[in-house]
Amino acid sequence: MSKSNGWDQRLVVASGGKGLVGHAGAVLLRRCADRTGLTGGLNKVLPRGKGPGWWDRGTVLVCLAVAIVLGATSMSDIGLLAHQSLVFAEPPSQATVRRALAGLDEAGLRRVAKARAKVRARVWDLLAGRPQGFPWLAVAGKLLSGWVVIDLDATLITAHSDKQGAAATFKRGFGFHPLGAWCANTGESLTMLLRPGNAGSNTITDHIRVLGEAIVQLPVKYRRRILVRVDGAGAEPVRISV
């Protein structure tokens, strides 16, 4: 039987607890993924585990995401979830996490993206149904009602050893230079392109790819009005031949 179901059926939210720590927030994060259908959606599109004590691969990815929020920087840090074992039961092992990630090819990543987009559409409908409605942004003092704002930006991630795909960076470091897209309205990471450290800050092909993948993550009815923001490093000179 999968280890992904039923862990939260007897949970209740209460106040007045003593001796609480920040890791308690992991419960709400994991429950959000389960209740919105993200965990189940990922489990449907990824291969199922095999053998005694197997884990659904989608559940492993959700566990890893929760561990990252708790401060994990490597697969071995999945052990951070052991602090929640009374709620979640024992976390997947490092070997299980490694197998789950190793099994993600390009086709698998596309299925994951589709599952994320499907869940996002449902969640955004719930946001829009609140009394305050969908979170439209105010830019320069003007409320951009009906506009979705996407921010594109790159960042440097240091690699402390010779990792696959790592390279020297323009700041004389060593590691990666991923390019990501975020929805400013909701604070969500829409997509991320892992790149070597020597990737350009203003590589237009990378920006077009990331922007295209980000737009696909938006529910269709929210694609009518999109404002894209980039910083100076993301600006690509435009040359017009006459």
mmCIF file of C-alpha atoms in Angstrom:
data_model
loop_
_atom_site.group_PDB
_atom_site.id
_atom_site.type_symbol
_atom_site.label_atom_id
_atom_site.label_comp_id
_atom_site.label_asym_id
_atom_site.label_seq_id
_atom_site.Cartn_x
_atom_site.Cartn_y
_atom_site.Cartn_z
ATOM 1 C CA MET A 1 0.000 0.000 0.000
ATOM 2 C CA SER A 2 1.230 3.507 -0.756
ATOM 3 C CA LYS A 3 2.497 5.598 2.128
ATOM 4 C CA SER A 4 0.880 8.740 0.728
ATOM 5 C CA ASN A 5 -2.686 8.593 2.018
ATOM 6 C CA GLY A 6 -4.567 9.225 5.223
ATOM 7 C CA TRP A 7 -1.850 10.764 7.378
ATOM 8 C CA ASP A 8 -3.922 13.881 8.154
ATOM 9 C CA GLN A 9 -7.366 12.416 8.709
ATOM 10 C CA ARG A 10 -7.305 12.971 12.485
ATOM 11 C CA LEU A 11 -5.489 16.290 12.563
ATOM 12 C CA VAL A 12 -7.141 19.364 14.048
ATOM 13 C CA VAL A 13 -5.994 22.989 14.302
ATOM 14 C CA ALA A 14 -5.865 24.362 17.826
ATOM 15 C CA SER A 15 -4.329 27.302 19.673
ATOM 16 C CA GLY A 16 -2.564 27.516 23.002
ATOM 17 C CA GLY A 17 0.244 25.061 22.322
ATOM 18 C CA LYS A 18 3.516 25.337 24.247
ATOM 19 C CA GLY A 19 7.092 24.586 23.208
ATOM 20 C CA LEU A 20 6.299 24.856 19.503
ATOM 21 C CA VAL A 21 9.008 25.203 16.846
ATOM 22 C CA GLY A 22 9.039 26.552 13.329
ATOM 23 C CA HIS A 23 8.995 23.081 11.778
ATOM 24 C CA ALA A 24 5.353 22.807 12.786
ATOM 25 C CA GLY A 25 4.533 24.760 9.624
ATOM 26 C CA ALA A 26 5.534 21.748 7.562
ATOM 27 C CA VAL A 27 2.251 20.099 8.483
ATOM 28 C CA LEU A 28 0.188 22.884 6.917
ATOM 29 C CA LEU A 29 2.385 22.949 3.824
ATOM 30 C CA ARG A 30 2.115 19.200 3.290
ATOM 31 C CA ARG A 31 -1.602 19.219 3.936
ATOM 32 C CA CYS A 32 -2.055 22.051 1.438
ATOM 33 C CA ALA A 33 -0.306 19.962 -1.236
ATOM 34 C CA ASP A 34 -2.519 16.980 -0.437
ATOM 35 C CA ARG A 35 -5.829 18.846 -0.174
ATOM 36 C CA THR A 36 -5.366 20.851 -3.366
ATOM 37 C CA GLY A 37 -4.676 17.651 -5.286
ATOM 38 C CA LEU A 38 -1.024 18.312 -6.037
ATOM 39 C CA THR A 39 0.273 15.169 -4.326
ATOM 40 C CA GLY A 40 -2.333 12.961 -5.958
ATOM 41 C CA GLY A 41 -1.867 14.639 -9.334
ATOM 42 C CA LEU A 42 1.871 14.006 -9.290
ATOM 43 C CA ASN A 43 1.338 10.397 -8.242
ATOM 44 C CA LYS A 44 -0.893 9.838 -11.267
ATOM 45 C CA VAL A 45 1.654 11.038 -13.812
ATOM 46 C CA LEU A 46 4.821 9.477 -12.351
ATOM 47 C CA PRO A 47 5.809 5.796 -12.244
ATOM 48 C CA ARG A 48 4.804 3.999 -9.083
ATOM 49 C CA GLY A 49 7.373 2.590 -6.692
ATOM 50 C CA LYS A 50 8.073 -1.123 -6.576
ATOM 51 C CA GLY A 51 8.931 -3.605 -3.844
ATOM 52 C CA PRO A 52 8.261 -3.746 -0.091
ATOM 53 C CA GLY A 53 7.560 -0.392 1.542
ATOM 54 C CA TRP A 54 7.387 1.418 -1.784
ATOM 55 C CA TRP A 55 6.669 5.124 -2.047
ATOM 56 C CA ASP A 56 4.616 6.945 -4.654
ATOM 57 C CA ARG A 57 7.061 9.098 -6.593
ATOM 58 C CA GLY A 58 4.811 12.156 -6.416
ATOM 59 C CA THR A 59 4.668 11.857 -2.642
ATOM 60 C CA VAL A 60 8.470 11.709 -2.536
ATOM 61 C CA LEU A 61 8.692 14.962 -4.517
ATOM 62 C CA VAL A 62 6.243 16.670 -2.169
ATOM 63 C CA CYS A 63 8.222 15.424 0.847
ATOM 64 C CA LEU A 64 11.397 16.785 -0.712
ATOM 65 C CA ALA A 65 9.738 20.167 -1.331
ATOM 66 C CA VAL A 66 8.668 20.354 2.318
ATOM 67 C CA ALA A 67 12.191 19.448 3.409
ATOM 68 C CA ILE A 68 13.614 22.250 1.240
ATOM 69 C CA VAL A 69 11.292 24.734 2.942
ATOM 70 C CA LEU A 70 12.660 23.476 6.264
ATOM 71 C CA GLY A 71 16.202 24.217 5.088
ATOM 72 C CA ALA A 72 17.314 21.137 3.174
ATOM 73 C CA THR A 73 20.193 21.733 0.753
ATOM 74 C CA SER A 74 20.846 18.142 -0.303
ATOM 75 C CA MET A 75 18.993 14.860 -0.684
ATOM 76 C CA SER A 76 20.389 13.623 2.602
ATOM 77 C CA ASP A 77 18.540 16.444 4.358
ATOM 78 C CA ILE A 78 15.273 14.608 3.747
ATOM 79 C CA GLY A 79 15.990 13.460 7.290
ATOM 80 C CA LEU A 80 14.672 16.833 8.498
ATOM 81 C CA LEU A 81 11.208 15.337 8.146
ATOM 82 C CA ALA A 82 12.048 12.823 10.856
ATOM 83 C CA HIS A 83 11.079 15.578 13.306
ATOM 84 C CA GLN A 84 7.535 15.164 11.955
ATOM 85 C CA SER A 85 7.481 11.374 12.121
ATOM 86 C CA LEU A 86 4.653 11.342 14.682
ATOM 87 C CA VAL A 87 2.498 13.042 12.036
ATOM 88 C CA PHE A 88 3.824 11.908 8.660
ATOM 89 C CA ALA A 89 5.412 8.624 9.801
ATOM 90 C CA GLU A 90 9.022 8.019 8.778
ATOM 91 C CA PRO A 91 10.178 10.060 5.741
ATOM 92 C CA PRO A 92 11.438 8.452 2.527
ATOM 93 C CA SER A 93 15.073 7.448 2.601
ATOM 94 C CA GLN A 94 17.815 9.268 0.757
ATOM 95 C CA ALA A 95 18.023 6.313 -1.648
ATOM 96 C CA THR A 96 14.297 6.600 -2.389
ATOM 97 C CA VAL A 97 14.658 10.321 -3.079
ATOM 98 C CA ARG A 98 17.606 9.643 -5.364
ATOM 99 C CA ARG A 99 15.652 7.045 -7.359
ATOM 100 C CA ALA A 100 12.676 9.375 -7.680
ATOM 101 C CA LEU A 101 14.821 12.208 -9.050
ATOM 102 C CA ALA A 102 16.873 9.927 -11.300
ATOM 103 C CA GLY A 103 13.661 8.706 -12.927
ATOM 104 C CA LEU A 104 12.627 12.184 -14.070
ATOM 105 C CA ASP A 105 13.399 12.495 -17.775
ATOM 106 C CA GLU A 106 12.159 15.277 -20.077
ATOM 107 C CA ALA A 107 8.835 13.507 -20.645
ATOM 108 C CA GLY A 108 8.387 13.096 -16.908
ATOM 109 C CA LEU A 109 9.124 16.769 -16.283
ATOM 110 C CA ARG A 110 6.483 17.749 -18.852
ATOM 111 C CA ARG A 111 3.933 15.576 -17.060
ATOM 112 C CA VAL A 112 4.882 17.192 -13.754
ATOM 113 C CA ALA A 113 4.406 20.653 -15.321
ATOM 114 C CA LYS A 114 0.936 19.697 -16.588
ATOM 115 C CA ALA A 115 -0.055 18.383 -13.174
ATOM 116 C CA ARG A 116 1.126 21.602 -11.524
ATOM 117 C CA ALA A 117 -0.793 23.742 -14.012
ATOM 118 C CA LYS A 118 -3.987 21.757 -13.450
ATOM 119 C CA VAL A 119 -3.793 22.174 -9.695
ATOM 120 C CA ARG A 120 -2.918 25.867 -10.033
ATOM 121 C CA ALA A 121 -6.080 26.481 -12.060
ATOM 122 C CA ARG A 122 -8.177 25.032 -9.243
ATOM 123 C CA VAL A 123 -6.328 26.972 -6.549
ATOM 124 C CA TRP A 124 -6.658 30.244 -8.436
ATOM 125 C CA ASP A 125 -10.393 29.678 -8.750
ATOM 126 C CA LEU A 126 -10.489 29.321 -4.968
ATOM 127 C CA LEU A 127 -8.485 32.534 -4.565
ATOM 128 C CA ALA A 128 -10.845 34.403 -6.868
ATOM 129 C CA GLY A 129 -13.816 33.117 -4.873
ATOM 130 C CA ARG A 130 -12.647 34.770 -1.659
ATOM 131 C CA PRO A 131 -14.407 37.956 -0.454
ATOM 132 C CA GLN A 132 -11.306 39.971 -1.379
ATOM 133 C CA GLY A 133 -11.046 38.238 -4.742
ATOM 134 C CA PHE A 134 -7.899 37.416 -6.684
ATOM 135 C CA PRO A 135 -4.731 39.248 -5.504
ATOM 136 C CA TRP A 136 -4.249 41.891 -8.184
ATOM 137 C CA LEU A 137 -1.110 44.014 -7.856
ATOM 138 C CA ALA A 138 -0.704 47.737 -7.484
ATOM 139 C CA VAL A 139 2.164 49.131 -9.592
ATOM 140 C CA ALA A 140 3.194 52.792 -9.319
ATOM 141 C CA GLY A 141 0.114 53.428 -7.199
ATOM 142 C CA LYS A 142 -2.296 51.954 -9.764
ATOM 143 C CA LEU A 143 -4.233 48.744 -9.214
ATOM 144 C CA LEU A 144 -3.665 46.450 -12.196
ATOM 145 C CA SER A 145 -6.975 44.645 -11.979
ATOM 146 C CA GLY A 146 -7.102 41.790 -14.477
ATOM 147 C CA TRP A 147 -3.326 41.746 -15.019
ATOM 148 C CA VAL A 148 -1.020 38.876 -14.075
ATOM 149 C CA VAL A 149 2.561 39.995 -13.396
ATOM 150 C CA ILE A 150 5.451 37.636 -14.173
ATOM 151 C CA ASP A 151 8.949 38.412 -12.901
ATOM 152 C CA LEU A 152 11.941 36.880 -14.691
ATOM 153 C CA ASP A 153 15.262 36.789 -12.912
ATOM 154 C CA ALA A 154 18.438 34.729 -12.657
ATOM 155 C CA THR A 155 20.466 33.912 -9.576
ATOM 156 C CA LEU A 156 23.810 32.335 -8.738
ATOM 157 C CA ILE A 157 24.041 29.106 -6.749
ATOM 158 C CA THR A 158 27.458 28.090 -5.472
ATOM 159 C CA ALA A 159 28.640 24.502 -5.902
ATOM 160 C CA HIS A 160 31.234 23.474 -3.341
ATOM 161 C CA SER A 161 32.420 20.526 -5.414
ATOM 162 C CA ASP A 162 32.545 19.514 -9.081
ATOM 163 C CA LYS A 163 28.826 18.983 -9.692
ATOM 164 C CA GLN A 164 27.315 17.957 -13.015
ATOM 165 C CA GLY A 165 26.645 21.066 -15.099
ATOM 166 C CA ALA A 166 28.486 23.432 -12.777
ATOM 167 C CA ALA A 167 30.825 26.030 -14.261
ATOM 168 C CA ALA A 168 32.670 29.234 -13.428
ATOM 169 C CA THR A 169 30.414 32.257 -12.901
ATOM 170 C CA PHE A 170 30.845 35.878 -13.963
ATOM 171 C CA LYS A 171 31.437 36.764 -10.302
ATOM 172 C CA ARG A 172 34.467 34.451 -10.179
ATOM 173 C CA GLY A 173 32.575 31.773 -8.310
ATOM 174 C CA PHE A 174 31.660 28.247 -9.346
ATOM 175 C CA GLY A 175 28.234 26.663 -9.658
ATOM 176 C CA PHE A 176 24.975 27.317 -11.450
ATOM 177 C CA HIS A 177 23.110 30.275 -12.933
ATOM 178 C CA PRO A 178 19.424 29.242 -13.084
ATOM 179 C CA LEU A 179 16.782 31.471 -14.640
ATOM 180 C CA GLY A 180 13.326 31.463 -13.096
ATOM 181 C CA ALA A 181 9.879 32.983 -13.443
ATOM 182 C CA TRP A 182 7.587 33.936 -10.574
ATOM 183 C CA CYS A 183 4.004 35.135 -10.431
ATOM 184 C CA ALA A 184 4.137 38.366 -8.438
ATOM 185 C CA ASN A 185 0.396 38.216 -7.705
ATOM 186 C CA THR A 186 0.613 34.993 -5.739
ATOM 187 C CA GLY A 187 4.340 34.655 -5.025
ATOM 188 C CA GLU A 188 4.496 31.299 -6.816
ATOM 189 C CA SER A 189 7.501 29.937 -8.656
ATOM 190 C CA LEU A 190 6.126 29.121 -12.097
ATOM 191 C CA THR A 191 9.173 27.540 -13.716
ATOM 192 C CA MET A 192 12.939 27.291 -13.379
ATOM 193 C CA LEU A 193 15.646 26.585 -15.958
ATOM 194 C CA LEU A 194 18.801 25.068 -14.490
ATOM 195 C CA ARG A 195 21.844 26.494 -16.292
ATOM 196 C CA PRO A 196 25.616 26.260 -15.818
ATOM 197 C CA GLY A 197 27.373 29.060 -14.002
ATOM 198 C CA ASN A 198 28.714 30.554 -17.231
ATOM 199 C CA ALA A 199 25.248 31.017 -18.772
ATOM 200 C CA GLY A 200 24.584 34.574 -19.877
ATOM 201 C CA SER A 201 22.478 36.994 -17.858
ATOM 202 C CA ASN A 202 20.743 38.323 -20.964
ATOM 203 C CA THR A 203 20.528 35.201 -23.129
ATOM 204 C CA ILE A 204 17.368 35.860 -25.114
ATOM 205 C CA THR A 205 16.703 32.207 -26.016
ATOM 206 C CA ASP A 206 16.671 31.246 -22.330
ATOM 207 C CA HIS A 207 14.327 34.110 -21.476
ATOM 208 C CA ILE A 208 11.936 33.153 -24.263
ATOM 209 C CA ARG A 209 11.920 29.525 -23.125
ATOM 210 C CA VAL A 210 11.322 30.362 -19.469
ATOM 211 C CA LEU A 211 8.634 32.916 -20.285
ATOM 212 C CA GLY A 212 6.851 30.418 -22.540
ATOM 213 C CA GLU A 213 6.896 27.749 -19.838
ATOM 214 C CA ALA A 214 5.676 30.290 -17.281
ATOM 215 C CA ILE A 215 2.711 31.327 -19.417
ATOM 216 C CA VAL A 216 1.722 27.685 -19.863
ATOM 217 C CA GLN A 217 1.546 27.433 -16.065
ATOM 218 C CA LEU A 218 -1.086 30.182 -15.936
ATOM 219 C CA PRO A 219 -4.759 29.170 -16.133
ATOM 220 C CA VAL A 220 -6.050 29.996 -19.613
ATOM 221 C CA LYS A 221 -8.442 32.743 -18.492
ATOM 222 C CA TYR A 222 -5.565 34.558 -16.781
ATOM 223 C CA ARG A 223 -3.432 34.798 -19.916
ATOM 224 C CA ARG A 224 -5.316 37.720 -21.486
ATOM 225 C CA ARG A 225 -3.316 40.455 -19.760
ATOM 226 C CA ILE A 226 0.258 39.676 -18.725
ATOM 227 C CA LEU A 227 2.913 42.128 -17.579
ATOM 228 C CA VAL A 228 6.479 40.755 -17.721
ATOM 229 C CA ARG A 229 9.183 42.386 -15.612
ATOM 230 C CA VAL A 230 12.946 41.888 -15.910
ATOM 231 C CA ASP A 231 15.865 43.742 -14.367
ATOM 232 C CA GLY A 232 18.675 45.439 -16.257
ATOM 233 C CA ALA A 233 20.676 42.231 -16.574
ATOM 234 C CA GLY A 234 17.791 40.603 -18.401
ATOM 235 C CA ALA A 235 17.548 43.290 -21.057
ATOM 236 C CA GLU A 236 18.702 42.111 -24.477
ATOM 237 C CA PRO A 237 19.719 44.797 -26.986
ATOM 238 C CA VAL A 238 17.418 44.867 -30.007
ATOM 239 C CA ARG A 239 19.085 45.428 -33.363
ATOM 240 C CA ILE A 240 16.973 46.541 -36.283
ATOM 241 C CA SER A 241 18.365 46.180 -39.779
ATOM 242 C CA VAL A 242 17.188 48.679 -42.327
#
